[in-house]
Amino acid sequence: MRLIVAITGASGVIYSKRLLEVLRKKNIETHLIVSRSSEKIIRHELGITKSELEKLANYAYEENDLAAPLSSGSFLTDGTVIIPCSTKTLAGIAHGYSENLILRAAEVTLKERRKLIIVPRETPLSTVHLRNLLDLSTQGVIIIPAMPAFYHKPKSISELVDFIVGKVLDSLGIMHELFERWPGKYNDS
Ligand SMILES: Cc1cc2nc3c(=O)[nH]c(=O)nc-3n(C[C@H](O)[C@H](O)[C@H](O)COP(=O)(O)O)c2cc1C
C-alpha cells in the first residue's frame, strides 16, 4: 500500500505523528508533505523539528515542489490523508485552488477517484467551513473531524489520539487495535 500524508497548519499535529508511526510499523509506504504553516505548530505542540517528523515517512516533499511525482495522476497511490487539515487547505481543495503540492495532491486524488480523507480541526465552524465540508463530502471525501469519542473511557491523551488515528485506518481498510470497539469490554450496562 502507498499513501500520501499531508500535514497542514492546524492544531493537532500529534495526530499526524501517530499516524506516521503506525503506518511505518505496518510497512505501508508513505509520501509526506508538511506545509510551511505547520512547521511552527510542529515545533510548538510536539517539540520536534519538521525534519525529525519527516524521518517517520519513506519520502518527504516540500510544499512548493509542484514538479514532485505526487502532482501527477500517473503516480499511483491508494489515497491521501490530510491530517490535521486547516480550514485554508479545506477551502483550497473545495475550490480546486491547487497552489501548493498538498492542494495539488488532493486535487489529483479527487480527479483519479482515489480515497481522500481529511481530518479538519477548527472550532466553532463557520458557514463557509461547513459549506466546503459539504462540497467535499458530496464528492466522496471522507471527513473525520478531530473529534474523539469517550465511550472507550480514555485515560490519556494518547488514547484520544489513537481513537482518531484508528478511524483514519478504518477508512483506509487497515486493520488495527488502536481502540476498543463498542461494546467491547466497556459495555457496563
Ligand atoms: C498556533 C496556530 C494554530 C492554528 N490552529 C489552526 C487550527 O486549528 N485550524 C485551522 O484551520 N487553522 C489554524 N491556524 C491557522 C493556519 O495555520 C493558517 O490558516 C495557515 O494559513 C494554514 O495554511 P496551510 O493549510 O497551508 O498549512 C493556526 C495557526 C497557528 C499559528
Short mmCIF file of C-alpha atoms and ligand atoms in Angstrom, two decimals:
data_model
loop_
_atom_site.label_atom_id
_atom_site.label_comp_id
_atom_site.label_asym_id
_atom_site.label_seq_id
_atom_site.Cartn_x
_atom_site.Cartn_y
_atom_site.Cartn_z
CA MET A 1 0.00 0.00 0.00
CA ARG A 2 1.22 3.51 -0.85
CA LEU A 3 -0.25 6.60 0.83
CA ILE A 4 0.20 10.35 0.67
CA VAL A 5 0.11 12.00 4.10
CA ALA A 6 -0.10 15.79 4.35
CA ILE A 7 0.20 17.91 7.47
CA THR A 8 -1.26 21.42 7.41
CA GLY A 9 -1.16 24.32 9.85
CA ALA A 10 -3.95 23.34 12.20
CA SER A 11 -3.61 22.38 15.82
CA GLY A 12 -3.39 18.61 16.38
CA VAL A 13 -0.14 17.66 14.63
CA ILE A 14 0.10 14.90 17.26
CA TYR A 15 -2.43 13.01 15.10
CA SER A 16 -0.12 13.08 12.08
CA LYS A 17 2.88 11.91 14.10
CA ARG A 18 0.95 8.97 15.49
CA LEU A 19 -0.48 8.07 12.06
CA LEU A 20 3.02 8.06 10.55
CA GLU A 21 4.33 5.86 13.40
CA VAL A 22 1.55 3.32 12.91
CA LEU A 23 1.90 3.25 9.09
CA ARG A 24 5.63 2.77 9.45
CA LYS A 25 5.12 -0.21 11.78
CA LYS A 26 2.74 -1.70 9.24
CA ASN A 27 5.29 -1.26 6.43
CA ILE A 28 2.98 0.99 4.44
CA GLU A 29 4.84 3.30 2.03
CA THR A 30 4.29 6.94 2.96
CA HIS A 31 4.87 10.11 0.95
CA LEU A 32 4.79 13.09 3.30
CA ILE A 33 4.18 16.79 2.62
CA VAL A 34 4.48 19.18 5.55
CA SER A 35 3.03 22.64 4.92
CA ARG A 36 5.14 25.65 5.82
CA SER A 37 2.47 26.92 8.19
CA SER A 38 2.51 23.66 10.12
CA GLU A 39 6.25 23.81 10.86
CA LYS A 40 5.78 26.27 13.72
CA ILE A 41 2.92 24.20 15.14
CA ILE A 42 5.05 21.02 14.95
CA ARG A 43 7.74 22.76 16.99
CA HIS A 44 5.23 24.22 19.44
CA GLU A 45 2.96 21.20 20.00
CA LEU A 46 5.41 18.31 19.53
CA GLY A 47 8.73 19.95 20.45
CA ILE A 48 10.41 18.44 17.37
CA THR A 49 11.50 19.79 14.00
CA LYS A 50 9.93 19.20 10.61
CA SER A 51 12.91 17.02 9.59
CA GLU A 52 12.53 14.85 12.68
CA LEU A 53 8.89 14.24 11.77
CA GLU A 54 9.83 13.58 8.15
CA LYS A 55 12.06 10.71 9.27
CA LEU A 56 8.89 8.74 10.05
CA ALA A 57 7.94 8.76 6.35
CA ASN A 58 9.54 6.92 3.43
CA TYR A 59 9.61 10.04 1.24
CA ALA A 60 9.19 13.73 2.04
CA TYR A 61 8.48 16.67 -0.27
CA GLU A 62 8.48 20.45 0.02
CA GLU A 63 5.12 22.17 -0.16
CA ASN A 64 6.22 24.23 -3.18
CA ASP A 65 7.60 21.26 -5.15
CA LEU A 66 4.86 21.15 -7.76
CA ALA A 67 7.05 19.03 -10.03
CA ALA A 68 7.06 16.16 -7.50
CA PRO A 69 5.59 12.80 -8.62
CA LEU A 70 2.56 13.40 -6.36
CA SER A 71 1.50 16.22 -8.72
CA SER A 72 0.58 13.70 -11.39
CA GLY A 73 -2.24 11.19 -11.62
CA SER A 74 0.25 8.81 -13.26
CA PHE A 75 1.84 8.34 -9.83
CA LEU A 76 -0.31 5.58 -8.39
CA THR A 77 -1.39 5.77 -4.77
CA ASP A 78 -4.02 4.16 -2.58
CA GLY A 79 -5.14 7.52 -1.26
CA THR A 80 -4.31 10.71 0.56
CA VAL A 81 -4.78 11.66 4.20
CA ILE A 82 -4.63 15.32 5.24
CA ILE A 83 -4.15 15.31 9.00
CA PRO A 84 -4.76 17.77 10.53
CA CYS A 85 -6.47 19.74 7.76
CA SER A 86 -6.63 23.52 8.17
CA THR A 87 -9.69 25.45 7.02
CA LYS A 88 -7.47 27.16 4.46
CA THR A 89 -6.44 23.86 2.88
CA LEU A 90 -10.06 22.69 3.12
CA ALA A 91 -11.12 25.78 1.12
CA GLY A 92 -8.36 25.21 -1.43
CA ILE A 93 -9.44 21.62 -2.06
CA ALA A 94 -13.13 22.52 -2.22
CA HIS A 95 -12.46 25.20 -4.83
CA GLY A 96 -9.76 23.47 -6.87
CA TYR A 97 -7.21 26.16 -5.99
CA SER A 98 -4.11 23.98 -6.22
CA GLU A 99 -1.36 26.47 -5.43
CA ASN A 100 0.84 24.05 -3.48
CA LEU A 101 1.73 20.34 -3.53
CA ILE A 102 -0.75 19.43 -0.78
CA LEU A 103 -3.63 21.01 -2.69
CA ARG A 104 -2.46 19.54 -5.98
CA ALA A 105 -2.10 16.03 -4.46
CA ALA A 106 -5.64 16.33 -3.07
CA GLU A 107 -6.93 17.50 -6.46
CA VAL A 108 -5.22 14.58 -8.20
CA THR A 109 -6.66 12.16 -5.63
CA LEU A 110 -10.14 13.51 -6.36
CA LYS A 111 -9.83 13.54 -10.15
CA GLU A 112 -8.46 10.00 -10.17
CA ARG A 113 -11.36 8.95 -7.88
CA ARG A 114 -8.99 7.71 -5.21
CA LYS A 115 -9.59 7.85 -1.48
CA LEU A 116 -9.24 11.28 0.10
CA ILE A 117 -9.51 11.52 3.87
CA ILE A 118 -9.34 14.82 5.70
CA VAL A 119 -9.15 15.45 9.45
CA PRO A 120 -10.30 19.07 9.84
CA ARG A 121 -9.55 20.88 13.09
CA GLU A 122 -11.30 24.10 13.90
CA THR A 123 -13.97 25.16 16.35
CA PRO A 124 -16.50 26.64 16.08
CA LEU A 125 -17.11 26.02 12.38
CA SER A 126 -18.31 28.90 10.21
CA THR A 127 -20.90 28.59 7.47
CA VAL A 128 -18.08 28.74 4.90
CA HIS A 129 -16.26 25.83 6.60
CA LEU A 130 -19.47 23.80 6.70
CA ARG A 131 -20.25 24.57 3.03
CA ASN A 132 -16.75 23.49 1.99
CA LEU A 133 -17.04 20.29 4.04
CA LEU A 134 -20.41 19.51 2.46
CA ASP A 135 -18.99 20.13 -1.03
CA LEU A 136 -16.16 17.68 -0.39
CA SER A 137 -18.44 15.13 1.23
CA THR A 138 -20.66 15.11 -1.87
CA GLN A 139 -17.53 14.32 -3.91
CA GLY A 140 -16.85 11.27 -1.75
CA VAL A 141 -14.22 12.76 0.52
CA ILE A 142 -14.17 11.06 3.93
CA ILE A 143 -14.30 13.67 6.67
CA ILE A 144 -13.03 12.62 10.07
CA PRO A 145 -13.18 15.68 12.33
CA ALA A 146 -10.57 15.76 15.08
CA MET A 147 -13.39 14.92 17.46
CA PRO A 148 -12.58 11.85 19.58
CA ALA A 149 -15.25 9.75 21.31
CA PHE A 150 -15.31 8.96 25.00
CA TYR A 151 -17.17 5.65 25.06
CA HIS A 152 -13.87 3.77 25.28
CA LYS A 153 -13.19 5.69 28.52
CA PRO A 154 -9.81 7.19 27.54
CA LYS A 155 -7.37 7.74 30.38
CA SER A 156 -4.70 9.61 28.44
CA ILE A 157 -4.22 11.99 25.54
CA SER A 158 -2.65 9.17 23.55
CA GLU A 159 -5.87 7.15 23.83
CA LEU A 160 -7.81 10.14 22.45
CA VAL A 161 -5.30 10.49 19.62
CA ASP A 162 -5.43 6.76 18.87
CA PHE A 163 -9.20 6.94 18.51
CA ILE A 164 -8.94 9.44 15.64
CA VAL A 165 -5.96 7.70 14.03
CA GLY A 166 -7.85 4.40 14.32
CA LYS A 167 -10.83 5.93 12.49
CA VAL A 168 -8.49 7.04 9.68
CA LEU A 169 -7.12 3.49 9.45
CA ASP A 170 -10.67 2.09 9.42
CA SER A 171 -11.48 4.31 6.44
CA LEU A 172 -8.43 3.00 4.62
CA GLY A 173 -9.33 -0.62 5.40
CA ILE A 174 -6.20 -1.09 7.53
CA MET A 175 -6.66 -3.46 10.48
CA HIS A 176 -5.62 -2.13 13.88
CA GLU A 177 -6.19 -2.36 17.59
CA LEU A 178 -5.74 1.29 18.48
CA PHE A 179 -9.03 1.44 20.35
CA GLU A 180 -11.54 -0.94 21.87
CA ARG A 181 -14.61 -1.27 19.65
CA TRP A 182 -18.07 -0.84 21.08
CA PRO A 183 -19.38 -2.65 23.09
CA GLY A 184 -16.06 -4.43 23.85
CA LYS A 185 -15.09 -4.59 27.47
CA TYR A 186 -16.54 -1.12 28.12
CA ASN A 187 -20.23 -2.04 27.96
CA ASP A 188 -21.17 -1.78 31.62
CA SER A 189 -24.94 -1.52 31.14
C1 LIG B 1 -0.56 28.11 16.61
C2 LIG B 1 -1.51 28.09 15.44
C3 LIG B 1 -2.60 27.25 15.49
C4 LIG B 1 -3.50 27.22 14.42
N1 LIG B 1 -4.56 26.38 14.51
C5 LIG B 1 -5.41 26.27 13.47
C6 LIG B 1 -6.46 25.31 13.52
O1 LIG B 1 -6.65 24.56 14.48
N2 LIG B 1 -7.26 25.20 12.42
C7 LIG B 1 -7.09 25.99 11.30
O2 LIG B 1 -7.84 25.81 10.35
N3 LIG B 1 -6.09 26.93 11.26
C8 LIG B 1 -5.26 27.07 12.30
N4 LIG B 1 -4.22 28.01 12.25
C9 LIG B 1 -4.12 28.89 11.08
C10 LIG B 1 -3.42 28.23 9.89
O3 LIG B 1 -2.11 27.82 10.25
C11 LIG B 1 -3.36 29.19 8.70
O4 LIG B 1 -4.66 29.41 8.19
C12 LIG B 1 -2.46 28.72 7.59
O5 LIG B 1 -2.51 29.65 6.54
C13 LIG B 1 -2.83 27.34 7.06
O6 LIG B 1 -2.00 27.04 5.97
P1 LIG B 1 -1.83 25.58 5.38
O7 LIG B 1 -3.20 25.00 5.23
O8 LIG B 1 -1.16 25.77 4.08
O9 LIG B 1 -0.99 24.78 6.32
C14 LIG B 1 -3.30 28.05 13.30
C15 LIG B 1 -2.19 28.89 13.27
C16 LIG B 1 -1.30 28.90 14.31
C17 LIG B 1 -0.09 29.80 14.23
#
